[in-house]
Coordinates of C-alpha atoms in Angstrom, one line a residue:
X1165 CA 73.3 76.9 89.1
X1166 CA 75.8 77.0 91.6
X1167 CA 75.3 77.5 95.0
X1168 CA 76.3 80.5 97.2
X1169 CA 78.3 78.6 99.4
X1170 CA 80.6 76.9 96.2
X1171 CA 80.3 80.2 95.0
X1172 CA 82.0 82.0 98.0
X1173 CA 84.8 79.0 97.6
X1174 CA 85.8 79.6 93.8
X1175 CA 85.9 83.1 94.3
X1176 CA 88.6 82.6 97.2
X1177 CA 90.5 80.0 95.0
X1178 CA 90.4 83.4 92.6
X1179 CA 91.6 85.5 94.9
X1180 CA 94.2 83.1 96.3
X1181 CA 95.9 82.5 92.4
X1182 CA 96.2 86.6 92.7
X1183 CA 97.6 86.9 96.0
X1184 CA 99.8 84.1 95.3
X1185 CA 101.8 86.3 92.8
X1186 CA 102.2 89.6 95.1
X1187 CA 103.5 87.5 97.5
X1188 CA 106.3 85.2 95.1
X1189 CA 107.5 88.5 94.2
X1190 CA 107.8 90.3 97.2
X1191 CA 110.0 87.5 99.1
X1192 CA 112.0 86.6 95.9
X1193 CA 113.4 89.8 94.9
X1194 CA 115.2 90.6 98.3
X1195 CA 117.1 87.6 97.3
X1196 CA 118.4 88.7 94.0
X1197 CA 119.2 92.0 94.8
X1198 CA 122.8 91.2 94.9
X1199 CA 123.2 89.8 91.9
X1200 CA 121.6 93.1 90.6
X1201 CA 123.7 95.1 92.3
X1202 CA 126.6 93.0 90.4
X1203 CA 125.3 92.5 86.8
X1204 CA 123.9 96.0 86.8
X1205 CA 126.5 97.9 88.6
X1206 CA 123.6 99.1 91.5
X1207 CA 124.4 101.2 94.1
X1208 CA 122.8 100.7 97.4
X1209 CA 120.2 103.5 96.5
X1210 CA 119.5 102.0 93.4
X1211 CA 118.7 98.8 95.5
X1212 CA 116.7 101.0 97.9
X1213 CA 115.0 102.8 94.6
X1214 CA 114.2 99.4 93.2
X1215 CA 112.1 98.3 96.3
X1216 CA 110.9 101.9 97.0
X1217 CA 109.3 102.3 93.2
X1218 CA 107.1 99.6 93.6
X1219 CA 105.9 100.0 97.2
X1220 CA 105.5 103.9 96.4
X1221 CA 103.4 103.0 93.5
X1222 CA 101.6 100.7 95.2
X1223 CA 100.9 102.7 98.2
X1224 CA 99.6 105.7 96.4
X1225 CA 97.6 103.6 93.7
X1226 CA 95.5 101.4 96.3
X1227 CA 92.8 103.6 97.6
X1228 CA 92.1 105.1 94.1
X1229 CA 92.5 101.6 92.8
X1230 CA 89.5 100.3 95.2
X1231 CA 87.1 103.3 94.1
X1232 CA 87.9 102.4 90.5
X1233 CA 86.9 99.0 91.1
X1234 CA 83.5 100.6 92.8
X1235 CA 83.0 102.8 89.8
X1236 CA 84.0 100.2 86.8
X1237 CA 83.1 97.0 88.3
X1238 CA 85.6 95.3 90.8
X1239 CA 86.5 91.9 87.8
X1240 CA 87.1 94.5 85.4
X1241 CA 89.6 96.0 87.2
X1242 CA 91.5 92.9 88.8
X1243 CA 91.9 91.1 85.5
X1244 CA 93.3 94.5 84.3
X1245 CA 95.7 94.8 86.8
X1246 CA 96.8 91.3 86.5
X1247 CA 97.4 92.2 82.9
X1248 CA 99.8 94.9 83.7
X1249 CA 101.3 92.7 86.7
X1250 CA 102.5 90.3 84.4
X1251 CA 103.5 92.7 81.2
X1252 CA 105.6 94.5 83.8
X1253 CA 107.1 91.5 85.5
X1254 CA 108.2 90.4 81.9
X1255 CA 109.4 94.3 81.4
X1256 CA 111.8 93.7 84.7
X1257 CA 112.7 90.8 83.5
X1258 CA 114.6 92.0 80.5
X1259 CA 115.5 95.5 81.6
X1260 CA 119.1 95.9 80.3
X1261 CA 119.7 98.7 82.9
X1262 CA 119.1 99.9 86.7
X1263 CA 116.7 102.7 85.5
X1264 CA 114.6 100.5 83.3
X1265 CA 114.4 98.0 86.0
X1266 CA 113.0 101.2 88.5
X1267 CA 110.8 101.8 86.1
X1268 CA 109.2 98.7 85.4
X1269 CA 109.2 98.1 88.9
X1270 CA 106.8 100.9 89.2
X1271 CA 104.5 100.0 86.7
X1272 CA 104.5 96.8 88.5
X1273 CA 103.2 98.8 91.8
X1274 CA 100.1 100.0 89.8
X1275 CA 99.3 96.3 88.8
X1276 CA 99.5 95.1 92.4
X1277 CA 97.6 98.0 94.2
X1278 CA 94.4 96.1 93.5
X1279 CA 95.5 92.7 94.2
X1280 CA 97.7 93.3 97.4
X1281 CA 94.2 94.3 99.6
X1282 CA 93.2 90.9 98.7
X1283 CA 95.2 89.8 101.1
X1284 CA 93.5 90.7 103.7
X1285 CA 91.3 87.6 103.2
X1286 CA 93.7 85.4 102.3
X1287 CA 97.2 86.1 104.4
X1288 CA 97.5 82.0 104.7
X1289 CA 98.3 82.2 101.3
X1290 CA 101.2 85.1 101.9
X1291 CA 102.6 82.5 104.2
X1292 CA 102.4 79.7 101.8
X1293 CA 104.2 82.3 99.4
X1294 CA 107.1 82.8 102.1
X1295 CA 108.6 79.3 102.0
X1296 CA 108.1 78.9 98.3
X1297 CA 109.8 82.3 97.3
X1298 CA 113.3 82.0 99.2
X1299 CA 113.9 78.1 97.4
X1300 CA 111.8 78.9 94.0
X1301 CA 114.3 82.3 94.0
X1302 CA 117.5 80.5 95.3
X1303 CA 117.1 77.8 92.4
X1304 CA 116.5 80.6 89.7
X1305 CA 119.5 82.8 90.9
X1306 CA 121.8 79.3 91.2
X1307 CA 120.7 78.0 87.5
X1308 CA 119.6 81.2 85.6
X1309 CA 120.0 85.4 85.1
X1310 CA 118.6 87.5 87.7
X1311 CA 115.3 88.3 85.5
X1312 CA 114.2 84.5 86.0
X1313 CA 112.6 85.6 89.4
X1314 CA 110.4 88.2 87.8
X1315 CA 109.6 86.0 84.6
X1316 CA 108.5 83.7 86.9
X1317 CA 105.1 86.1 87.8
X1318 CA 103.8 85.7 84.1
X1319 CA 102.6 81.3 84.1
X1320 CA 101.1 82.5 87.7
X1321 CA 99.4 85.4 86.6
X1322 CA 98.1 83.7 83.3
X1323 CA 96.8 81.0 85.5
X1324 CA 95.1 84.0 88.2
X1325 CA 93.6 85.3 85.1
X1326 CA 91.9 82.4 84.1
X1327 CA 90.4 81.6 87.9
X1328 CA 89.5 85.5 87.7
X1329 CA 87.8 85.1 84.6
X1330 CA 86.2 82.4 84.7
X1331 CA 85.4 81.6 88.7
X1332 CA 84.7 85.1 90.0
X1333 CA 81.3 87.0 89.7
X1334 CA 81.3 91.5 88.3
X1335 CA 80.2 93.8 90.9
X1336 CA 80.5 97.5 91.1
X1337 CA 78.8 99.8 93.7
X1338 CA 75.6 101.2 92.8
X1339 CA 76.8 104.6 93.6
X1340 CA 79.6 105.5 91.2
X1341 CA 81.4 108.0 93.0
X1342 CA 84.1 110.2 91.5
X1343 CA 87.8 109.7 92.1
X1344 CA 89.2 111.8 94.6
X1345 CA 92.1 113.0 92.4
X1346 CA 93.4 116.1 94.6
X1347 CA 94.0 113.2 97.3
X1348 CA 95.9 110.8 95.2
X1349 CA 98.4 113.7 93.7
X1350 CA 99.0 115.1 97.5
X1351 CA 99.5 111.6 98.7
X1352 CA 102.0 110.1 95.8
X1353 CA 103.7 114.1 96.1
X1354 CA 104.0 113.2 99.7
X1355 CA 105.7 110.1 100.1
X1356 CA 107.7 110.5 96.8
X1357 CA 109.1 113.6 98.4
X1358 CA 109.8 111.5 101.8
X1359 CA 111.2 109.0 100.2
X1360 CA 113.5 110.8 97.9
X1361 CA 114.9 113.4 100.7
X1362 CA 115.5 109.4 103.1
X1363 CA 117.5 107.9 100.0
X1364 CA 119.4 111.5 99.3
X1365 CA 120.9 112.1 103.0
X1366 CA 121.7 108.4 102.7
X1367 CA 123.9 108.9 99.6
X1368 CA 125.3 112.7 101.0
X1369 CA 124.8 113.3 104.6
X1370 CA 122.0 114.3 106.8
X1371 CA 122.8 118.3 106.7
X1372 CA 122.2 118.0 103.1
X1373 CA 119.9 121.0 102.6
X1374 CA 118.5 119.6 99.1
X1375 CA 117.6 116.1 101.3
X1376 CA 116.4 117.8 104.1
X1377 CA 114.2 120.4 102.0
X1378 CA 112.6 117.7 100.0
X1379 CA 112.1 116.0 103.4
X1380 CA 110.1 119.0 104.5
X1381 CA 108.5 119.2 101.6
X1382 CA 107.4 115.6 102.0
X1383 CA 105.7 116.2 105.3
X1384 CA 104.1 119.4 104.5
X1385 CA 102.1 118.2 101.2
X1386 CA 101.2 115.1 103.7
X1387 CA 99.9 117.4 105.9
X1388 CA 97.9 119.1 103.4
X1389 CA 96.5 116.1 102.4
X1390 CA 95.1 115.5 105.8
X1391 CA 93.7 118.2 105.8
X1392 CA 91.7 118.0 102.5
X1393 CA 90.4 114.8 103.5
X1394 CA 89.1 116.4 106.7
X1395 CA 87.4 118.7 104.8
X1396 CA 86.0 116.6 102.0
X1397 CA 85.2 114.4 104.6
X1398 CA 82.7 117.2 106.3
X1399 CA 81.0 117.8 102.7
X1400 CA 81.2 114.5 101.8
X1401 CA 78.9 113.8 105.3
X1402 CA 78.3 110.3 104.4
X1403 CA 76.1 108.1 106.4
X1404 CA 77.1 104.6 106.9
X1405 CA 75.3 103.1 104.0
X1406 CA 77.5 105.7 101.6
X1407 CA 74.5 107.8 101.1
X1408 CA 75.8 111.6 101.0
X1409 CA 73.9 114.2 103.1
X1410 CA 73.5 117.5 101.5
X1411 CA 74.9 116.3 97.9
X1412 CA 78.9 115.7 98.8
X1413 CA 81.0 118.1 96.9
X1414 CA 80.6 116.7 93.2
X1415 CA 80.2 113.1 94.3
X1416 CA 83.9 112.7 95.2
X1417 CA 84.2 110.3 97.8
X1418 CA 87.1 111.1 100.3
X1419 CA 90.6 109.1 99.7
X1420 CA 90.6 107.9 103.2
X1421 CA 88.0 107.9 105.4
X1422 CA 89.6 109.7 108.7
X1423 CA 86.1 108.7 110.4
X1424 CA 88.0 105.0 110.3
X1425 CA 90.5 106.5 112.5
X1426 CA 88.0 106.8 115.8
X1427 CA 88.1 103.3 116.6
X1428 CA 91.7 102.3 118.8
X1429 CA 91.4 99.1 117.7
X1430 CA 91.5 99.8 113.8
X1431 CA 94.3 103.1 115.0
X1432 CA 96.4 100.7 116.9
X1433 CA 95.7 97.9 114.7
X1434 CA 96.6 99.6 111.8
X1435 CA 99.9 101.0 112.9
X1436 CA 101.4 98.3 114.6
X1437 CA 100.9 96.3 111.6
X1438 CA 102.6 99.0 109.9
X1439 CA 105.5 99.0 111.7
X1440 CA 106.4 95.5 111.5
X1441 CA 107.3 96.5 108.0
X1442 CA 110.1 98.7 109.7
X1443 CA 111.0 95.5 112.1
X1444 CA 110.9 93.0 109.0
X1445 CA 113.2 95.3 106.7
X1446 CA 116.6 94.2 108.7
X1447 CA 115.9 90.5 107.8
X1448 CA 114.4 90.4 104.1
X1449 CA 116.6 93.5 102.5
X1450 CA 119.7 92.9 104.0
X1451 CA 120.3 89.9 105.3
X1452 CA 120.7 88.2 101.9
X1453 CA 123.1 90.6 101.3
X1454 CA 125.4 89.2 104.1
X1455 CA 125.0 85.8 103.4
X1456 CA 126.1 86.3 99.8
X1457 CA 128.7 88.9 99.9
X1458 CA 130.2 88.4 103.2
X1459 CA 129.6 85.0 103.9
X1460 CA 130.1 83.8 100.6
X1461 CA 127.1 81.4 99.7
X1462 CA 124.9 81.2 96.6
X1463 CA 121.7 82.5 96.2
X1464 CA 120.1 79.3 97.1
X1465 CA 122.0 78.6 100.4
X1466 CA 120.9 82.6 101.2
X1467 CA 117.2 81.5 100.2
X1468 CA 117.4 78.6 102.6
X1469 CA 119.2 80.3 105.9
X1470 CA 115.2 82.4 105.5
X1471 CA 113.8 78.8 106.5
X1472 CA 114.2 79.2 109.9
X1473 CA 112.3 82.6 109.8
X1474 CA 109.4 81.1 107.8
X1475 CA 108.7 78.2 110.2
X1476 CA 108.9 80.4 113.7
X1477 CA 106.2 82.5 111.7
X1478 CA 104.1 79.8 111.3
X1479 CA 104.0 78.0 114.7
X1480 CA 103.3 81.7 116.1
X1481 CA 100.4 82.4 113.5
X1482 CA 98.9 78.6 114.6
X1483 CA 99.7 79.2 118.1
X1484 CA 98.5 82.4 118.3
X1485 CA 95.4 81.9 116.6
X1486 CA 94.3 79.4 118.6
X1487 CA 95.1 81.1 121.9
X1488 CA 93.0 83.8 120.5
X1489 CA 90.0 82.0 119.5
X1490 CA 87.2 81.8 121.9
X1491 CA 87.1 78.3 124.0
X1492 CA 83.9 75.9 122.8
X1493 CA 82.0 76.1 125.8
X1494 CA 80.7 72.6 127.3
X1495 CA 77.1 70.7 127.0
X1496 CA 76.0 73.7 124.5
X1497 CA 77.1 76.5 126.8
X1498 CA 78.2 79.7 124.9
X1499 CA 82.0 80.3 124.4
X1500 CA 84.3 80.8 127.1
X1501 CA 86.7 84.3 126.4
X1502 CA 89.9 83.4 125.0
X1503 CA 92.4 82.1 126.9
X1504 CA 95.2 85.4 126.0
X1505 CA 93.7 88.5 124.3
X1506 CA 95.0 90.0 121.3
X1507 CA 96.8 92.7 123.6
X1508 CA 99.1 90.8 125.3
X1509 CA 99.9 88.2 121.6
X1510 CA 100.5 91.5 119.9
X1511 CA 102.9 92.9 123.2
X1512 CA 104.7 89.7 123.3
X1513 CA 105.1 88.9 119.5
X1514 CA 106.9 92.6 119.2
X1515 CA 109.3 91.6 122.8
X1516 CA 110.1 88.4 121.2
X1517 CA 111.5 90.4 117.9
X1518 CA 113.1 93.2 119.6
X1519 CA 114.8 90.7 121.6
X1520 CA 115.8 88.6 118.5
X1521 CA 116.8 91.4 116.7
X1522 CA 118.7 92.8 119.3
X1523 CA 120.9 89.3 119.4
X1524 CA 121.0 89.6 115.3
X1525 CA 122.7 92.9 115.7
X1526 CA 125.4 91.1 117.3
X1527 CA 126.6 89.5 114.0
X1528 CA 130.3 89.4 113.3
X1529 CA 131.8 88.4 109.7
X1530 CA 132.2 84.7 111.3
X1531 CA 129.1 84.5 112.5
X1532 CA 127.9 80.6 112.0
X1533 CA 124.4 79.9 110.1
X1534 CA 123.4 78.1 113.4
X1535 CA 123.6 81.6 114.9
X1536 CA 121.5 83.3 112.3
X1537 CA 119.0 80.6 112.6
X1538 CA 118.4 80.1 116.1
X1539 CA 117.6 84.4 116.3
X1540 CA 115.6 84.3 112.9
X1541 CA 113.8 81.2 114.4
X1542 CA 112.7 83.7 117.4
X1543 CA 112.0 86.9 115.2
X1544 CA 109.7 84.9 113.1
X1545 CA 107.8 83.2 116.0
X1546 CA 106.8 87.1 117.3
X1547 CA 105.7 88.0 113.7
X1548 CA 103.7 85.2 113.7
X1549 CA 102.1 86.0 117.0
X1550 CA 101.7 90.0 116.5
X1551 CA 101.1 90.6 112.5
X1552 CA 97.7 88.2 112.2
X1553 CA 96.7 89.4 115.9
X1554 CA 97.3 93.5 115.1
X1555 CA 95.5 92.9 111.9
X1556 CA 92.4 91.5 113.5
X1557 CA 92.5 94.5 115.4
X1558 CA 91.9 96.8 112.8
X1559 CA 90.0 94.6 110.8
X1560 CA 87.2 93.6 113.1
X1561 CA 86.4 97.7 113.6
X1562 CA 85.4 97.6 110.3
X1563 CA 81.3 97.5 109.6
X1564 CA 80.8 95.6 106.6
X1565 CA 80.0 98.7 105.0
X1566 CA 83.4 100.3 105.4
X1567 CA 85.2 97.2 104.7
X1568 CA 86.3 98.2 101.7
X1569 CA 87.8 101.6 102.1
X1570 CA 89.2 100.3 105.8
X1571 CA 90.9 97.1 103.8
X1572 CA 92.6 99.1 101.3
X1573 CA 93.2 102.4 103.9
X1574 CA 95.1 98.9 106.1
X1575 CA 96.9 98.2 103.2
X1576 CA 98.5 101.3 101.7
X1577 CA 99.7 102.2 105.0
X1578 CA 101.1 99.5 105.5
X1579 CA 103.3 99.9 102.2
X1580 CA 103.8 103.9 103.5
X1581 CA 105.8 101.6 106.1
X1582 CA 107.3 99.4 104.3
X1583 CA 108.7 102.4 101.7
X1584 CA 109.6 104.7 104.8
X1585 CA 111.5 101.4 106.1
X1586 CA 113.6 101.0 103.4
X1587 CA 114.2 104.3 102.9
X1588 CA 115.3 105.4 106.2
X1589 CA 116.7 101.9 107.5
X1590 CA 118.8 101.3 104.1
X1591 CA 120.2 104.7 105.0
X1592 CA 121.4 104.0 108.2
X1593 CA 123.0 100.6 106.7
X1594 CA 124.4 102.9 103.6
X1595 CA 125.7 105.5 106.0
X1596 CA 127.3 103.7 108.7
X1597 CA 128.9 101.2 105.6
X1598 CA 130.4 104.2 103.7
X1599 CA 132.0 106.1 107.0
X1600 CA 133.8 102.5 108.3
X1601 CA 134.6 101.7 104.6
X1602 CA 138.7 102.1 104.2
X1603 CA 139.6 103.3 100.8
X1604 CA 142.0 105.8 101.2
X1605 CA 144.5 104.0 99.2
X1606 CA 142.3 103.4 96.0
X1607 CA 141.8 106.1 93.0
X1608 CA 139.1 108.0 93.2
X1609 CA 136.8 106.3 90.6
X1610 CA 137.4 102.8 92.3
X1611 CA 136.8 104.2 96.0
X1612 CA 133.6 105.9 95.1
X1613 CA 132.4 102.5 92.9
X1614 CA 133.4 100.2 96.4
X1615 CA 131.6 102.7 98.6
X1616 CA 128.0 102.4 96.9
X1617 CA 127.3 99.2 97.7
X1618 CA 129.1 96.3 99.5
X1619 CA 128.9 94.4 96.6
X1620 CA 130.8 96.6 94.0
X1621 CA 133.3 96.9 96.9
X1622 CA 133.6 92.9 97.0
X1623 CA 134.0 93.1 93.0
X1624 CA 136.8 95.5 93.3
X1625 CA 138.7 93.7 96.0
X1626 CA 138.8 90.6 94.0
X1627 CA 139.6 92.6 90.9
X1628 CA 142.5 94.0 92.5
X1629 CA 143.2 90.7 94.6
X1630 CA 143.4 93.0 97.6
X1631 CA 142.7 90.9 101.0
X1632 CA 142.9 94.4 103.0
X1633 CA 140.1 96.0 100.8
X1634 CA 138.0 92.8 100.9
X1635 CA 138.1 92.4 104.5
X1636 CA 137.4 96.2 104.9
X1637 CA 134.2 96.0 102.8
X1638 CA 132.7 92.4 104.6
X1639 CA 134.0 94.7 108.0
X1640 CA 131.9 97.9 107.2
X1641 CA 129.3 96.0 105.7
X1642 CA 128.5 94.0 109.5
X1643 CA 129.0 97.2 110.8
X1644 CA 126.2 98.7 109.1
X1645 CA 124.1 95.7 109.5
X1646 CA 124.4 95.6 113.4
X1647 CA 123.4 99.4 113.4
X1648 CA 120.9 98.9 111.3
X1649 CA 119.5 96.0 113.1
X1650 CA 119.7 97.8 116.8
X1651 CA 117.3 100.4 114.9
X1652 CA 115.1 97.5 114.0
X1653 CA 115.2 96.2 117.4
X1654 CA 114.4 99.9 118.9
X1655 CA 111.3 99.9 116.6
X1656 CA 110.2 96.8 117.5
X1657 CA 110.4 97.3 121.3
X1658 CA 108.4 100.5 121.0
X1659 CA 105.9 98.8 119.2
X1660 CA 105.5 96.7 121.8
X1661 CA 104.9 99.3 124.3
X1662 CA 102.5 100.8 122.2
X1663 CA 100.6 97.6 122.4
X1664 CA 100.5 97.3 126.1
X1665 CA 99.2 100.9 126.5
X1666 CA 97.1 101.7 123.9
X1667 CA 95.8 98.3 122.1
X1668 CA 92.4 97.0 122.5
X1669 CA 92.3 94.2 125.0
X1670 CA 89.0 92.6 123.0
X1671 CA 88.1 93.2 119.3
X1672 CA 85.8 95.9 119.0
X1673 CA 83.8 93.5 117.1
X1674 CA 81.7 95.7 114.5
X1675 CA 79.1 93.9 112.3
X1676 CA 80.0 92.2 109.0
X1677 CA 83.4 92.1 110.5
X1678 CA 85.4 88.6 109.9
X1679 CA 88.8 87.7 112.0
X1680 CA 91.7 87.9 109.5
X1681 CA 92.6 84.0 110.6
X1682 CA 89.5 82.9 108.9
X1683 CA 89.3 82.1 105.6
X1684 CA 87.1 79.5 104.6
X1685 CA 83.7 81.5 102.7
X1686 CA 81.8 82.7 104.9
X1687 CA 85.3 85.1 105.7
X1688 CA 85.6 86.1 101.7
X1689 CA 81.6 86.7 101.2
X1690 CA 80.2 88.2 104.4
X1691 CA 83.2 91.1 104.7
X1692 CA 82.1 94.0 102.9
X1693 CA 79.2 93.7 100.7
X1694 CA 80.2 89.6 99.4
X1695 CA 83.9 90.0 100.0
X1696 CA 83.2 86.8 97.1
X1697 CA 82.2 89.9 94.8
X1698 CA 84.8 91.8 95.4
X1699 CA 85.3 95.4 97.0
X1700 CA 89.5 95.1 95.6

C-alpha cells in the first residue's frame, strides 16, 4: 500500500509528463512558422489562424472540459485527451496543406483544454519546457521538415499516458452536474466572432464593415453570455460545498462562476496574468520571424537568440519567489512578512517589460543579436517576477472548494488573451507591413503573394533577384515589428499601473489555497479536493 504522501508525488510526476507536452508545443511552433509560411505558401493570417485555432479551441473547451472530468471521472478524461493530443499532433504533422494544418490544430485545442489547467500546479515544468522547446525545435527545423516539431508530441504523450495510467488514482465529483451547454456555444460564438472580425480588418482595413460587424457581433454574444451565467448563477444558488439551494435549474452548473470575480486578488490576478499574453506575443510570434527572414539565420540560431529570454525568466521567478516568501522567524518565532509584497513584484516585473519592449521596438534591419539579447534578457527577468506573483494572486482567493472551476476559469482566460493577442497584435504587424511594403512595380499576382507575409515577399525577391524588393520587404517587415512592439510595450505599462492601483498588497489567503511557486505534494493534493486526484 502506498502511502499518501508517495502518492501525492507520483501523481505530480503524472501531471508533469502532461504538462510537459503543452508546453514543447507551445514554444516550438512559433519557431517553425516561417518555414510554414514557405513550404505551405501561408499568409500572415494563416499564421495568425494557425495559432488562433488552437488557443480558440482551447479556450472555449476548458471549463466544459473540467465539469466533464467532474461528471465522468477526472483519469478518464485526461488519458482521453492525451489520446486526441497526440492523434492530432501526428495529423499536423503530415497536413499537406494550410487548412488541414488549421484544422488539426484545433482538434489539438480540444486535447489540451484538460491538460493546460494542470499547469497551474506545475508552471516549473512550463519553464523547464521553455529552454528545451527553442533548441529541441531549432534542431528539428535545421535537420528535418517542418512537421518534425509536432511529431515530436506523440513519444511524450505515449510516455504521459503511461504515468497517467498507471501512477494517477480515478476521481469524479459525487455530484454529477450537467454541462452547461448554452454557456459553451455563446462563449466559442463569442471569441470565434472576435477573433475572425481581428484577423479580417487585418487582411482589409479597419472600416471593413464585414470585420467590423463580426466584431460587434463578437462582443454582443459575449455579453449575452455574461449574462446567462448571472442568471444561472442566481438559480444555480450554490453554497460553497456545491450543494444547490432550491434544486438549480436542471442540475446545470454555471460555466464560470462570476461569484469568483468578488475577490480583487483573483480579479486582478487573473487579468494581469492575462495580459502578459498580449506582452509575450511581440517576442514568441514574431520575433522568429525576423531573425529568419530578415536577419538571415536558421531555425536553430532563431531558437537560440530565445536563450536570453528564458534565463532573465528564471532568475526573476527564483528571485521573486523568494522575496515573496515569508522570512523564517528566529529561536521558533512565527514568520516575519515578506520582505516585497506581490504588489509591488507584479508593478515592477510589468515596468521592467514595458521598458524592454519599448528599447525592442527600436530594432532596425542591422540590428546585432547582442542588442536583441541584452532587451530580451530584461523582458524575461519582469515575466519572471510578475507571471508566478499575479498568479498567486488569483490563485490563493481560491477556497479549496472552488479550486477547480477558479483553475480552469484562470486558464481559459488566459488563452481569451493569448487568442485576442494574436489576433489584434498580428494585425497591427500585418497592417503596418502591407502599407510600407513597395510593390508598385510587380504584377499583380506577385505583389499580392509578397504582401501576405514577409516571407513570400523574401521568396519573390530572390526569385526575381531583385535587391530593391528584398530590402523593401526586410524594411516594412521592422517597420511593423517596432509598431507592433510599442503596442506591446503600451500594454505592458498599463498593466503595470493596474497593479499599483488595484492589486492586492497581501494574498487574500482563502483555505485550501496553495502558492503557485509550490510544488512539492502537499501543493498538488491539498488544492481542491486532492489536487493528487485530480479536478483537470
Amino acid at each position: 500500500m502506498v502511502d499518501n504522501s508517495a502518492r501525492r508525488w507520483w501523481a505530480l510526476v503524472a501531471i508533469a509528463a502532461s504538462v510537459l507536452v503543452v508546453g514543447l508545443d507551445l514554444t516550438v511552433l512559433n519557431l517553425a512558422l516561417p518555414t510554414i509560411s514557405n513550404d505551405l505558401h501561408a499568409s500572415t493570417s494563416d499564421l495568425q489562424w494557425v495559432s488562433d485555432a488552437y488557443s480558440l479551441v482551447l479556450a472555449a473547451a476548458m471549463l466544459p472540459a473540467g465539469l466533464l472530468g467532474d461528471r465522468l471521472g477526472r483519469k478518464k478524461v485526461l488519458l482521453t485527451a492525451l489520446v486526441l493530443f497526440g492523434a492530432s499532433s501526428a495529423a499536423c504533422a503530415y497536413a499537406s496543406g494550410i487548412s488541414e494544418l488549421i484544422a488539426a490544430r484545433a482538434v489539438l485545442g480540444i486535447g489540451a483544454a484538460a491538460i493546460f489547467p494542470l499547469s497551474l500546479s506545475v508552471i516549473p515544468v512550463l519553464f523547464i519546457s521553455f529552454p528545451i522547446g527553442p533548441i529541441v525545435g531549432g534542431y528539428l527545423l535545421d535537420n528535418f521538415w517542418w512537421g518534425s516539431v509536432f511529431l515530436i508530441n506523440v513519444p511524450v504523450v505515449a510516455l504521459a499516458l503511461i504515468a497517467v495510467a498507471f501512477l494517477l488514482p480515478e476521481s469524479r465529483s459525487e455530484r454529477r452536474p450537467s454541462v452547461d451547454v448554452v454557456g459553451v456555444v455563446l462563449s466559442s460564438a463569442g471569441l470565434a466572432g472576435l477573433t475572425y472580425g481581428f484577423i479580417r480588418a487585418g487582411q482589409s482595413s479597419w472600416t471593413n464593415p464585414a470585420a467590423l460587424a463580426t466584431i460587434a457581433t463578437g462582443v454582443v454574444v459575449l455579453a449575452i453570455l455574461v449574462g446567462w451565467e448571472r442568471w444561472l448563477t442566481r438559480r444555480y444558488a450554490a453554497d460553497d460545498d456545491g450543494t444547490p439551494r432550491g434544486g438549480g435549474f436542471g442540475g446545470i452548473r454555471p460555466l464560470i462562476e462570476l461569484k469568483l470575480f468578488r475577490s480583487a486578488g483573483f480579479t486582478w490576478g487573473t487579468a494581469l496574468a492575462t495580459l502578459v499574453s498580449f506582452a509575450m506575443f511581440g517576442i514568441l510570434f514574431a520575433m522568429p520571424l525576423y531573425f529568419q527572414e530578415v536577419r538571415g539565420v536558421n531555425a536553430m540560431g532563431s531558437g537560440l537568440r530565445l536563450l536570453p529570454m528564458i534565463g532573465g525568466m528564471v532568475i526573476g521567478m527564483i528571485g521573486g519567489t523568494r522575496l515573496a516568501s515569508p522570512r523564517k522567524g528566529a529561536d521558533g518565532a512565527p514568520p516575519s512578512p515578506p520582505r516585497v509584497n506581490a504588489k509591488a513584484l507584479v508593478t515592477v516585473g510589468f515596468t521592467l517589460m514595458a521598458a524592454a519592449l519599448g528599447v525592442g521596438a527600436t530594432t532596425t534591419i542591422s540590428s546585432g543579436t547582442g542588442f536583441a539579447a541584452a532587451w530580451f534578457a530584461v523582458f524575461g527577468l519582469g515575466l519572471g517576477l510578475a507571471m508566478p506573483q499575479a498568479m498567486n494572486a488569483a490563485l490563493s482567493a481560491l477556497s479549496a472548494e472552488r479550486s477547480g472551476s477558479g483553475s480552469a476559469a484562470i486558464s481559459a482566460l488566459r488563452q481569451v488573451g493569448a487568442t485576442i493577442g494574436v489576433a489584434v497584435l498580428g494585425t497591427v504587424l500585418d497592417s503596418v507591413y502591407r502599407s510600407h511594403l513597395a510593390v508598385t512595380h510587380l504584377p499583380a499576382a506577385a505583389a499580392a503573394t509578397a504582401k501576405s507575409s514577409v516571407v513570400e515577399g523574401v521568396s519573390i525577391a530572390h526569385r526575381l533577384g531583385s535587391a530593391a524588393l528584398l530590402g523593401s520587404t526586410r524594411s516594412a517587415f521592422v517597420t511593423g515589428l517596432d509598431a507592433m512592439l510599442w503596442a506591446c510595450g503600451g500594454i505592458a505599462l498599463v498593466s503595470a499601473i493596474l497593479a499599483l492601483i488595484f492589486l492586492p498588497r497581501r494574498a487574500e489567503g482563502a483555505p485550501g489555497a496553495v502558492p503557485v511557486g509550490d510544488t512539492g505534494p502537499a501543493a498538488v493534493g491539498e488544492t481542491g479536493a486532492e489536487r493528487a486526484e485530480l479536478e483537470v
